[in-house]
PDB file of C-alpha atoms and ligand atoms in Angstrom:
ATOM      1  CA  UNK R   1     -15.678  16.473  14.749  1.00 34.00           C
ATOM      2  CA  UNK R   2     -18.359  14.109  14.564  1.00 35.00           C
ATOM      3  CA  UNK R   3     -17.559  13.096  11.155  1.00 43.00           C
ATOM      4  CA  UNK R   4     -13.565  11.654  12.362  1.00 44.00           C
ATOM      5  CA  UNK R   5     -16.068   9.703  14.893  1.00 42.00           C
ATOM      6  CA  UNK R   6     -17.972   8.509  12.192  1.00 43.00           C
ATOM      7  CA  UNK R   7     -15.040   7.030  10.323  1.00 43.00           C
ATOM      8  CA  UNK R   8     -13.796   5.074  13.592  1.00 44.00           C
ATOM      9  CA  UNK R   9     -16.830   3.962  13.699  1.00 41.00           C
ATOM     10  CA  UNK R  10     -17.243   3.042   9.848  1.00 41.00           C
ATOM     11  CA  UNK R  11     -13.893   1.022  10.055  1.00 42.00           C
ATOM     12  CA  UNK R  12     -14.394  -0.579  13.764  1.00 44.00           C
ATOM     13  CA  UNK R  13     -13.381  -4.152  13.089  1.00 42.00           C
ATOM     14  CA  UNK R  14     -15.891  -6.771  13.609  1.00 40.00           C
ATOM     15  CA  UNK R  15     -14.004  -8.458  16.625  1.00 50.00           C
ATOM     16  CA  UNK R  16     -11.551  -7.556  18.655  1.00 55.00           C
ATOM     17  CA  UNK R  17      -8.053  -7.215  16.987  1.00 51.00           C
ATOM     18  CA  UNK R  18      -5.483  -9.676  18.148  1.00 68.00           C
ATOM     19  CA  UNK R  19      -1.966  -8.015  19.061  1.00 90.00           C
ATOM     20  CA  UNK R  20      -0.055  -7.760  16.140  1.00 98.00           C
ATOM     21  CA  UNK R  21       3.549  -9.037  14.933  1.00 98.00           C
ATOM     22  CA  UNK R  22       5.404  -5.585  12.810  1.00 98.00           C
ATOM     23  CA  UNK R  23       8.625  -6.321  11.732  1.00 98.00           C
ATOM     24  CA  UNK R  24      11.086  -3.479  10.450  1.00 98.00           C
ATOM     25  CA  UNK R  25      13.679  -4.213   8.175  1.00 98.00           C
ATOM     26  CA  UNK R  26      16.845  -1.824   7.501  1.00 98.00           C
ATOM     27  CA  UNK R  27      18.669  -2.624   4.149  1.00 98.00           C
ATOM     28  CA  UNK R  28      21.474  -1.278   2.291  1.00 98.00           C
ATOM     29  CA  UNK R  29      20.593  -1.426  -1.527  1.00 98.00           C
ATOM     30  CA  UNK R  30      22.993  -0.309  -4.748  1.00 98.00           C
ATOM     31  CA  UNK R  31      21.874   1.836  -6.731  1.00 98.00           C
ATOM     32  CA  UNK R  32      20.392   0.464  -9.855  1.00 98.00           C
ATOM     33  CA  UNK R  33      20.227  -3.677  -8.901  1.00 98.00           C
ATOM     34  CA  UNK R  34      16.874  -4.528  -8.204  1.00 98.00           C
ATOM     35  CA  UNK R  35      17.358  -8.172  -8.430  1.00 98.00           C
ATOM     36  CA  UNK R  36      20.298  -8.346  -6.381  1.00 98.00           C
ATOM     37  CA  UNK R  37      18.579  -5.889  -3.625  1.00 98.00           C
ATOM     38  CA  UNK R  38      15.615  -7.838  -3.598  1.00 98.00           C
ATOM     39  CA  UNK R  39      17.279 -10.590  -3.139  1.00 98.00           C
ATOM     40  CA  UNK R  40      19.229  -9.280   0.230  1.00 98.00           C
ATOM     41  CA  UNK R  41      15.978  -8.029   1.658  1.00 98.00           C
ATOM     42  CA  UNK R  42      14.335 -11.468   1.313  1.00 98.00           C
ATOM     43  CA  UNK R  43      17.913 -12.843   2.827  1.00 98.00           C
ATOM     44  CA  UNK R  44      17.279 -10.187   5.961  1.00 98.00           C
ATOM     45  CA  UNK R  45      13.428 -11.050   6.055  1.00 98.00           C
ATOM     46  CA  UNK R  46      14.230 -15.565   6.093  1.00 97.00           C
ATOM     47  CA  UNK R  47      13.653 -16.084   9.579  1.00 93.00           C
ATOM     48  CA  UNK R  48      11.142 -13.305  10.370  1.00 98.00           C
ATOM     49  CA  UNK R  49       7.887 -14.171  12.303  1.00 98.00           C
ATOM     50  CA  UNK R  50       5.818 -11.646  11.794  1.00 98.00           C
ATOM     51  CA  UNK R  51       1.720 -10.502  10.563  1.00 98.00           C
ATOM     52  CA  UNK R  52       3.172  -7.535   8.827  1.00 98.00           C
ATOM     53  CA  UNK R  53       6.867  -6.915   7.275  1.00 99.00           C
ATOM     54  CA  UNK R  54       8.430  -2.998   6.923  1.00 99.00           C
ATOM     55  CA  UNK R  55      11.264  -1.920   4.353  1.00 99.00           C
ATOM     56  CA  UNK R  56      12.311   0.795   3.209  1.00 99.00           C
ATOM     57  CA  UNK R  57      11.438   3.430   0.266  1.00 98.00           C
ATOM     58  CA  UNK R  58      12.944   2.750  -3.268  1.00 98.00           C
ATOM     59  CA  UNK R  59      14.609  -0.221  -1.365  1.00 98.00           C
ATOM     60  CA  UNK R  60      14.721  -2.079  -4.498  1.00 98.00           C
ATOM     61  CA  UNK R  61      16.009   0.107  -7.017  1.00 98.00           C
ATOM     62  CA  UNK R  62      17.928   2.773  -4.663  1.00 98.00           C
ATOM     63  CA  UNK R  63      17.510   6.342  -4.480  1.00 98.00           C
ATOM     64  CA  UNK R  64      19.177   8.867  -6.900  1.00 98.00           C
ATOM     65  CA  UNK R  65      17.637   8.483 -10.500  1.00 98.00           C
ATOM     66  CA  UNK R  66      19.518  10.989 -13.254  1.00 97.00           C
ATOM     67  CA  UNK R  67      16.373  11.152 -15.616  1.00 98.00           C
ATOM     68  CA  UNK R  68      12.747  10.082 -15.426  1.00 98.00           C
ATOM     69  CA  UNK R  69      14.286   7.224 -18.445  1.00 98.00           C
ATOM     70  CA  UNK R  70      16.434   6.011 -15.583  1.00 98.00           C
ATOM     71  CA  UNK R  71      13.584   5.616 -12.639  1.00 98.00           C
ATOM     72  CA  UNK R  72      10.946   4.045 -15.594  1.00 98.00           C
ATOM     73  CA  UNK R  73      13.579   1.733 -16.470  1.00 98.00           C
ATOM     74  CA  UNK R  74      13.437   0.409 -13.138  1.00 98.00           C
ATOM     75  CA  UNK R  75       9.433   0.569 -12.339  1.00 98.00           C
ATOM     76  CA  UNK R  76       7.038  -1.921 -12.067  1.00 98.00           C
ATOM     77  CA  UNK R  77       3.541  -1.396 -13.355  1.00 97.00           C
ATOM     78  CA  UNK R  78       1.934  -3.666 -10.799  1.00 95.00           C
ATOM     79  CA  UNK R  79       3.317  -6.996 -11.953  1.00 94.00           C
ATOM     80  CA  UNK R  80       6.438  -6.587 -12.404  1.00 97.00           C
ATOM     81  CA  UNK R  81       9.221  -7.962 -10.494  1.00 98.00           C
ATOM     82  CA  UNK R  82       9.052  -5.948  -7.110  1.00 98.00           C
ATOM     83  CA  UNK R  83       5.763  -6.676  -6.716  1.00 98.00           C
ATOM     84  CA  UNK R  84       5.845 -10.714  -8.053  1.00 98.00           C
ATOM     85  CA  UNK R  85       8.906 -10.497  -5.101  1.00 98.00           C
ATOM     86  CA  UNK R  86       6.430  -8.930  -2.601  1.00 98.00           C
ATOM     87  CA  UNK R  87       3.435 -11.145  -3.206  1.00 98.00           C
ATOM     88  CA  UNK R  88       5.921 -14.526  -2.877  1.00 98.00           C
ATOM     89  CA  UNK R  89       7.801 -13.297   0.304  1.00 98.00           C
ATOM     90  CA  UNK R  90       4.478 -12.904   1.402  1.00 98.00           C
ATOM     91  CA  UNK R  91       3.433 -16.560   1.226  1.00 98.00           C
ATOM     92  CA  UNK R  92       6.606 -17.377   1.444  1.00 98.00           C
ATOM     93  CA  UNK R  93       6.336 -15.438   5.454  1.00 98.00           C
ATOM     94  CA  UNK R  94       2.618 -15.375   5.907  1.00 98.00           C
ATOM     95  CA  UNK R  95       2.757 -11.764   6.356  1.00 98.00           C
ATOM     96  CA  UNK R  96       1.353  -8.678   4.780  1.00 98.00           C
ATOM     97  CA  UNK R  97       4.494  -6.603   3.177  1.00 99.00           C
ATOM     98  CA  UNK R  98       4.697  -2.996   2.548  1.00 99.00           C
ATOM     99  CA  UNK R  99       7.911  -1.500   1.092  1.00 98.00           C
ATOM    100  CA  UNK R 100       9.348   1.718  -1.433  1.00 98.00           C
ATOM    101  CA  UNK R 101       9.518   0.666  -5.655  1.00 98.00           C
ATOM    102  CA  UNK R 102       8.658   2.732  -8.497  1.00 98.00           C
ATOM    103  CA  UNK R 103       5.479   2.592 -10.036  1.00 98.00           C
ATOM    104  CA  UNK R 104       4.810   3.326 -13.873  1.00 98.00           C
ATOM    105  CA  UNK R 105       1.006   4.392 -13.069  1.00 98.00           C
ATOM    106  CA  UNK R 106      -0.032   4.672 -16.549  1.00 98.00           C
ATOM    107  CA  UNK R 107       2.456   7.220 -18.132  1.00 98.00           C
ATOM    108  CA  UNK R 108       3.572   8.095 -14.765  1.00 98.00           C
ATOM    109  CA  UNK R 109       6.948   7.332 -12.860  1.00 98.00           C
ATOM    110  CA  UNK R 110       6.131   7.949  -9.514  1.00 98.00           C
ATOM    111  CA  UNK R 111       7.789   6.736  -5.776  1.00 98.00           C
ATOM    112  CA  UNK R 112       5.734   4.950  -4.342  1.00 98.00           C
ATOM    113  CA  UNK R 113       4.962   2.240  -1.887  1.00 98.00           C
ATOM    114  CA  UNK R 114       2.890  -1.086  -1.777  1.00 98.00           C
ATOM    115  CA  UNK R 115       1.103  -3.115   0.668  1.00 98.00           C
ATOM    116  CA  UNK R 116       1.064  -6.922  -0.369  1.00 98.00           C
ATOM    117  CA  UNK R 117      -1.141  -9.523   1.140  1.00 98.00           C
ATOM    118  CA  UNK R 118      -0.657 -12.982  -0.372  1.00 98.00           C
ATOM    119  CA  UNK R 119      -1.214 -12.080  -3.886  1.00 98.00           C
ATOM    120  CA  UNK R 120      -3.525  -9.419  -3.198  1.00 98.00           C
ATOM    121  CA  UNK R 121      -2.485  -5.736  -3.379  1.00 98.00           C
ATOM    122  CA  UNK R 122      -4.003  -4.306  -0.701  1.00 98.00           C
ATOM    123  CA  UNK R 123      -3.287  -0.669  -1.732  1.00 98.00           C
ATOM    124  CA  UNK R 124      -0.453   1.703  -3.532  1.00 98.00           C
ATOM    125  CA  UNK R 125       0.408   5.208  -2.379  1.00 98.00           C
ATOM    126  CA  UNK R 126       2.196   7.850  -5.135  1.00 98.00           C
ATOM    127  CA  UNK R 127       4.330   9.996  -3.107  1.00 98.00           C
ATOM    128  CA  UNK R 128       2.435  13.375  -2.483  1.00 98.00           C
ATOM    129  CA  UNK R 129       5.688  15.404  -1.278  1.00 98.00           C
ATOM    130  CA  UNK R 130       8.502  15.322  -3.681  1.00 98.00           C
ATOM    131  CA  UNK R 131      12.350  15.766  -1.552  1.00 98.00           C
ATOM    132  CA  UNK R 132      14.942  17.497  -3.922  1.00 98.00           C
ATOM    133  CA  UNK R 133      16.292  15.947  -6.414  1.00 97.00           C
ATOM    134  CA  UNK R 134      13.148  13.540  -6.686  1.00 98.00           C
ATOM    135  CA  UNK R 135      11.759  16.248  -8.370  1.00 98.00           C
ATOM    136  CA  UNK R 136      13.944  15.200 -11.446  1.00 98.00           C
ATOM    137  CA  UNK R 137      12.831  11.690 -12.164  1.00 98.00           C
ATOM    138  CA  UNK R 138       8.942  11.309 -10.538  1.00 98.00           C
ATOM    139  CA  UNK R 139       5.622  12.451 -10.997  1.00 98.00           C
ATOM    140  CA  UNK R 140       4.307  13.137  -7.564  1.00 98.00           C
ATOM    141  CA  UNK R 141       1.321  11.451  -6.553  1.00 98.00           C
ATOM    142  CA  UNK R 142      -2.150  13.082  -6.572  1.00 98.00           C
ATOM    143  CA  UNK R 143      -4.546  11.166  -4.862  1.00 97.00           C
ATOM    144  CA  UNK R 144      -4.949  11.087  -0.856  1.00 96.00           C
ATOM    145  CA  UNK R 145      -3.400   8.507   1.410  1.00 97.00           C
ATOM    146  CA  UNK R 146      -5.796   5.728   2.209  1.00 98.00           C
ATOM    147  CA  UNK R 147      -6.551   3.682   5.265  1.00 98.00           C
ATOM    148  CA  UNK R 148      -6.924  -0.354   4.896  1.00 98.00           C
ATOM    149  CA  UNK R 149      -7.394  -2.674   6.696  1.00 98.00           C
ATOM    150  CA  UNK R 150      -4.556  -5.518   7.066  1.00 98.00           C
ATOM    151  CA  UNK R 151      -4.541  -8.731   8.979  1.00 98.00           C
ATOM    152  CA  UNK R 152      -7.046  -7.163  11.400  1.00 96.00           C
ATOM    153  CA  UNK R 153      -5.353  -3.685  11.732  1.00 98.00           C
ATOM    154  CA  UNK R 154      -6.280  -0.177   9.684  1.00 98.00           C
ATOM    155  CA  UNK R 155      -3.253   0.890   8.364  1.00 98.00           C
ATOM    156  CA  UNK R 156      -2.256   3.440   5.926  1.00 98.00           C
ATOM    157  CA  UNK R 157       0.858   4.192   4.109  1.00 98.00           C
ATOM    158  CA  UNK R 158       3.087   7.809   3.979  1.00 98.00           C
ATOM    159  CA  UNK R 159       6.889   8.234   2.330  1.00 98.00           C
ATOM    160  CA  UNK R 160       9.901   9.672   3.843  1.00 98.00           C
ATOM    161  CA  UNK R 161       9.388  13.259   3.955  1.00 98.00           C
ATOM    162  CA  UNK R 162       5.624  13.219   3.862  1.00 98.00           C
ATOM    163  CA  UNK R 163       6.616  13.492   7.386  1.00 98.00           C
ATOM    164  CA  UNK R 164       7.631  17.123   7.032  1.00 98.00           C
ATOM    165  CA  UNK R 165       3.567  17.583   6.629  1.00 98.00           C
ATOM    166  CA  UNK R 166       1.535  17.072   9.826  1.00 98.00           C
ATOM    167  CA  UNK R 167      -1.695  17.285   7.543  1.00 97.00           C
ATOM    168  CA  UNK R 168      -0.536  13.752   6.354  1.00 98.00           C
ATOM    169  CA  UNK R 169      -0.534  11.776   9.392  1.00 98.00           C
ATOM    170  CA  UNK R 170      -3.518  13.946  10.412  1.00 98.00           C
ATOM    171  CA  UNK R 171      -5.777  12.897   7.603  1.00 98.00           C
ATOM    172  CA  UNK R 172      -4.613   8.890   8.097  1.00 98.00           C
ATOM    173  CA  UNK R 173      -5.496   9.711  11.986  1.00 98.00           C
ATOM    174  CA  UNK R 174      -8.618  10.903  11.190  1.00 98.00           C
ATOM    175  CA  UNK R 175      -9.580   8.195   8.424  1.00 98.00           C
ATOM    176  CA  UNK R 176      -9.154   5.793  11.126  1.00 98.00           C
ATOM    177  CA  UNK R 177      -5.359   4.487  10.434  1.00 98.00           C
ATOM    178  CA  UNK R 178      -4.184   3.053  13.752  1.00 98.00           C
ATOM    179  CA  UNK R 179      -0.428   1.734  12.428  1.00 98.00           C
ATOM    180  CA  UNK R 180       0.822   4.800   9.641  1.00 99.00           C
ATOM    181  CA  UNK R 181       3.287   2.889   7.607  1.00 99.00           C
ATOM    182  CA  UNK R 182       6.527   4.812   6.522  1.00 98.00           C
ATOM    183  CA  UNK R 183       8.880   3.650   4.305  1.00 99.00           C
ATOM    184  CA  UNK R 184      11.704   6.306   3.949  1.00 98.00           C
ATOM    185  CA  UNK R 185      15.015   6.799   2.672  1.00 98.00           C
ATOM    186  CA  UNK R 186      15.834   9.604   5.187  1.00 98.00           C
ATOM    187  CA  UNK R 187      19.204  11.681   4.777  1.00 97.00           C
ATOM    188  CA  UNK R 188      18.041  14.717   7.271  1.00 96.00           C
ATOM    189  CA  UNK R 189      18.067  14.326  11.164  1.00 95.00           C
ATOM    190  CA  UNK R 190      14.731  15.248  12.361  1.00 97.00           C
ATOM    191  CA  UNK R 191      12.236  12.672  11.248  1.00 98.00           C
ATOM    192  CA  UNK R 192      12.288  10.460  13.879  1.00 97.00           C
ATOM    193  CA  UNK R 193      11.837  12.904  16.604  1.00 98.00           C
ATOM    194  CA  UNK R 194       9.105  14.377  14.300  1.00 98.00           C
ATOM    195  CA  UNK R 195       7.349  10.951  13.932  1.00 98.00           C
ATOM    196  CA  UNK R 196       6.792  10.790  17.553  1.00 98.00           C
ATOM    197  CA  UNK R 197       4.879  13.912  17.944  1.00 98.00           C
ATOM    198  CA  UNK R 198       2.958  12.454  14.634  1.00 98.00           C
ATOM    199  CA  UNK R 199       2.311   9.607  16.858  1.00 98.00           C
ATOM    200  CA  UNK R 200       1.516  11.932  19.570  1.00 98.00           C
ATOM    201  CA  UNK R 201      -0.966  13.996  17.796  1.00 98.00           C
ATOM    202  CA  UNK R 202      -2.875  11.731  16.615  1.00 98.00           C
ATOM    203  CA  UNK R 203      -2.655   8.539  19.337  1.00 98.00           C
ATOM    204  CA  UNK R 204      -1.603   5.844  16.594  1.00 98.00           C
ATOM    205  CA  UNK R 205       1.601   3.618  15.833  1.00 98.00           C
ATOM    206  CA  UNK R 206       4.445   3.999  13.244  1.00 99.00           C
ATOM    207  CA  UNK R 207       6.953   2.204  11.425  1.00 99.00           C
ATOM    208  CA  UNK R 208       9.627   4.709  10.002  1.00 98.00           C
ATOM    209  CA  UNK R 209      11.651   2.065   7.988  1.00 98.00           C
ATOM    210  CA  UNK R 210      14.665   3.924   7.057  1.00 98.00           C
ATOM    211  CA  UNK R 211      18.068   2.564   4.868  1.00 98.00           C
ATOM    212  CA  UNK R 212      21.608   2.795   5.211  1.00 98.00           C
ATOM    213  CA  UNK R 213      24.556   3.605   2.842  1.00 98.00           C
ATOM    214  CA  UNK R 214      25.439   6.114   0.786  1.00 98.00           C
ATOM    215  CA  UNK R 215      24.386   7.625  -2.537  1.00 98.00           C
ATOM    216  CA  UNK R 216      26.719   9.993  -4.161  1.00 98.00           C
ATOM    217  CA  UNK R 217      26.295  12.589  -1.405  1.00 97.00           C
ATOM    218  CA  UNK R 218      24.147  11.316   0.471  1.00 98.00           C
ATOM    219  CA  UNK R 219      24.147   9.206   3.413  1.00 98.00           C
ATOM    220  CA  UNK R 220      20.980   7.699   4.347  1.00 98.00           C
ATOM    221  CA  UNK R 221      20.498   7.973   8.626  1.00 98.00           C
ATOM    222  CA  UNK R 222      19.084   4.284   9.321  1.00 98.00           C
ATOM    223  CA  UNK R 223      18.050   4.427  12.795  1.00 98.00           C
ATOM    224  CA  UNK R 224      14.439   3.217  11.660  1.00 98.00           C
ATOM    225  CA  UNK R 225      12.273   3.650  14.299  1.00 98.00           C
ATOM    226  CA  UNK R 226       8.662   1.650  15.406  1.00 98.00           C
ATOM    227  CA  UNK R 227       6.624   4.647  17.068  1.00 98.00           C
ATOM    228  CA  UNK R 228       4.115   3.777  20.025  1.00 98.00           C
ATOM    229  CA  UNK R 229       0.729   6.188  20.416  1.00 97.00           C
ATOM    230  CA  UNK R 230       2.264   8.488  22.978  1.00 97.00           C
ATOM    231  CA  UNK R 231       5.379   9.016  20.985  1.00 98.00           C
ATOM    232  CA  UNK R 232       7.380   6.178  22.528  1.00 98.00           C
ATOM    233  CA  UNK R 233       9.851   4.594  20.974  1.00 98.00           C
ATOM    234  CA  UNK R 234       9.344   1.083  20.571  1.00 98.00           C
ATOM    235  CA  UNK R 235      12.361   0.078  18.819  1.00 98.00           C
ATOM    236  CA  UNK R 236      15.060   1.385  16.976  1.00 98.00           C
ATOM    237  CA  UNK R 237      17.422   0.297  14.296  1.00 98.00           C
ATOM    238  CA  UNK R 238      21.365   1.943  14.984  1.00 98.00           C
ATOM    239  CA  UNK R 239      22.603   4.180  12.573  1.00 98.00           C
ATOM    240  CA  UNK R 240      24.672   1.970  10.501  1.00 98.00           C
ATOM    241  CA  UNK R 241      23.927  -1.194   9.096  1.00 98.00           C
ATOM    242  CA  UNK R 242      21.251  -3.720   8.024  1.00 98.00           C
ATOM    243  CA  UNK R 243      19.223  -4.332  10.890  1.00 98.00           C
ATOM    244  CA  UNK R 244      15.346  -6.428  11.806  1.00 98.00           C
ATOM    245  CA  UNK R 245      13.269  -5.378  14.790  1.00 98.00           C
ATOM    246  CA  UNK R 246      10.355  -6.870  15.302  1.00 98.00           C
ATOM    247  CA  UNK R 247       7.614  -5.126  18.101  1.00 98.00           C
ATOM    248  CA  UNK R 248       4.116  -6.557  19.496  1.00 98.00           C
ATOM    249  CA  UNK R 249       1.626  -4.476  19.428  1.00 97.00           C
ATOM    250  CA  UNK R 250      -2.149  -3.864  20.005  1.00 98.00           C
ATOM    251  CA  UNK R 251      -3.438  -1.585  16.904  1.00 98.00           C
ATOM    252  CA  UNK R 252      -6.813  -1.620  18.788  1.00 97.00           C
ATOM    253  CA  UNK R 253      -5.191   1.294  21.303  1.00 97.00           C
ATOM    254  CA  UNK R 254      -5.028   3.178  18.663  1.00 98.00           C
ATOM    255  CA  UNK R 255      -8.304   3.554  18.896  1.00 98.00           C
ATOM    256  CA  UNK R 256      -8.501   5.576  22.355  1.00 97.00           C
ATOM    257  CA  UNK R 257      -8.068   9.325  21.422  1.00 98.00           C
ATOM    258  CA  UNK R 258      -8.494  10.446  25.215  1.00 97.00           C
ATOM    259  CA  UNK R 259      -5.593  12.621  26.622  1.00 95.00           C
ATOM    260  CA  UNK R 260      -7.545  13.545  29.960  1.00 96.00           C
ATOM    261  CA  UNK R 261     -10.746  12.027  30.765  1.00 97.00           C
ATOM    262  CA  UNK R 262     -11.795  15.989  29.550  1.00 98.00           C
ATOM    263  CA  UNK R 263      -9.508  15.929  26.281  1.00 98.00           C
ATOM    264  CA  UNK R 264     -10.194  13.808  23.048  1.00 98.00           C
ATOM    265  CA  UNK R 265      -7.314  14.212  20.561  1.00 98.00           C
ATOM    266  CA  UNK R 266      -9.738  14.360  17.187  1.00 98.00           C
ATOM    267  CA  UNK R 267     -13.185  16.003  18.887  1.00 98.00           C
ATOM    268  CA  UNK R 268     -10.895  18.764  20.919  1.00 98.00           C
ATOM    269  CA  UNK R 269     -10.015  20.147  17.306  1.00 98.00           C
ATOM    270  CA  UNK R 270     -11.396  23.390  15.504  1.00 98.00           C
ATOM    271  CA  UNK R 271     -11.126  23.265  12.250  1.00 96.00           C
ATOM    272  CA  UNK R 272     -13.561  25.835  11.804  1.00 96.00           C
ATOM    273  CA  UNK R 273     -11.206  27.804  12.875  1.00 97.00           C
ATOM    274  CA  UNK R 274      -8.131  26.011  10.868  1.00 96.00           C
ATOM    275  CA  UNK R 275      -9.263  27.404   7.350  1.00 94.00           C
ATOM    276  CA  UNK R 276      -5.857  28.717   6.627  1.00 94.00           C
ATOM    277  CA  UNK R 277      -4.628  25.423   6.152  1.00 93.00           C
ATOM    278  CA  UNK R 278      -6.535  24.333   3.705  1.00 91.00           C
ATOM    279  CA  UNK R 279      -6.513  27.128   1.638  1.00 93.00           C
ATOM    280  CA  UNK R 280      -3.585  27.463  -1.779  1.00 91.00           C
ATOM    281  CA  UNK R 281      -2.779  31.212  -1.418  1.00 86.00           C
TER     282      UNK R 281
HETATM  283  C1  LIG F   1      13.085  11.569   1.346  1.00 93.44           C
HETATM  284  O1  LIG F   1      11.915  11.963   1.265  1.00 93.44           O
HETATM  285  N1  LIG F   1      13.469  10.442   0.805  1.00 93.44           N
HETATM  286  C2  LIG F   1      14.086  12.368   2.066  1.00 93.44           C
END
């Protein structure tokens, strides 16, 4: 209890945090075409004003990979062409982007996602929850999600059905994250509803950027969603189509955990009495 405390306090920004720009954008990639994706992204991004820009998981290289040969031929170690992309749409915008692209970690082919600020790389999160048939061509990630702080917000990334896992969101919540950024490439119908009791739970904003289209068969739900910290929704994207929403918010009230003037969303917890969670059998 007092430790989550300490880590707001650890991360409290130096002054206060302006209100802050998110955009959301909903593509439509083909399976297999990075350039051609990345180039319609940028297209849907031209005329975006924003401090931080949203797409989707694997938005650049699309979703179903046969063999882990198929997703590495299509990663980018870090300076590849995703990333070069990110870095330049993020001059090109003055924005921080975060979006889905597969990372060769070192001998690893993992989904992942990226968070681009000018030609820093502000941080890279491996998947930690594999969904079907990813199982196939990644490596799930191993390391914890992170929170950083972006353009005066603490923010910290979480894929597609990393929802499924309220310790996720959770941990991000209690490192401090006030915006959870969630690329996805969603294909069941619950996520969104889920996201705003993730919200909920843990008082703190979300972007659920979500695609369209199909992939053999699959069909991919859109209806991307920005998440306020009582589980509003703030904007959503319809369920077909490409599709940019940009929201205003103020990360900073993210910061007040009170539910009651007697109830405290992170101190009310017991996790001395939660040790079943934690545990592997
Ligand atoms: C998913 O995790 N892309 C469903």
């Amino acid at each position: 209890m007092i430790a989550a405390r300490d880590a707001m306090e650890a991360f409290s920004l130096s002054e206060e945090a302006e209100p802050m720009k998110i955009a959301m954008i909903q593509t439509s990639p083909t399976n297999g075409r990075v350039t051609e994706n990345l180039k319609d992204a940028a297209a849907l991004a031209a005329n975006v004003d924003a401090d931080l820009v949203v797409f989707p998981e694997l938005f650049a290289t699309g979703y179903l990979h046969a063999s882990k040969e198929v997703a590495a031929s299509l990663a980018d170690d870090g300076s590849g062409e995703t990333i070069a992309w990110a870095k330049a749409l993020s001059k090109q915008l003055d924005a921080a982007i975060c979006g889905g692209f597969i990372w060769k970690n070192g001998e690893l082919i993992q989904n992942a996602a990226f968070l681009v600020d000018g030609d820093e790389v502000l941080d890279l999160y491996a998947k930690i929850h594999l969904f079907d048939r990813e199982k196939v061509p990644f490596d799930q990630g191993e390391a914890p999600t992170r929170v950083v702080e972006c353009r005066g917000a603490r923010v910290g990334m979480m894929i597609c059905y990393d929802w499924q896992f309220p310790e996720v969101a959770r941990c991000l919540g209690l490192d401090g994250a006030q915006i959870l950024l969630h690329p996805s490439n969603l294909v069941l119908p619950w996520a969104q509803d889920a996201m705003r009791t993730r919200c909920l739970e843990n008082g703190v904003f979300a972007v659920t950027c979500n695609r369209v289209g199909s992939e053999q068969d699959l069909t991919f739900t859109g209806q991307s969603q920005i998440t306020g910290r009582k589980g509003e929704v703030l904007a959503r994207s319809p369920e077909t189509g490409t599709d940019v929403q940009i929201v205003d918010i103020d990360p900073t009230h993210a910061d007040d955990k009170q539910l009651t003037p007697n109830n405290h969303r992170f101190t009310d917890r017991r996790p001395e009495l939660y040790g079943r969670v934690t545990r592997t059998s």
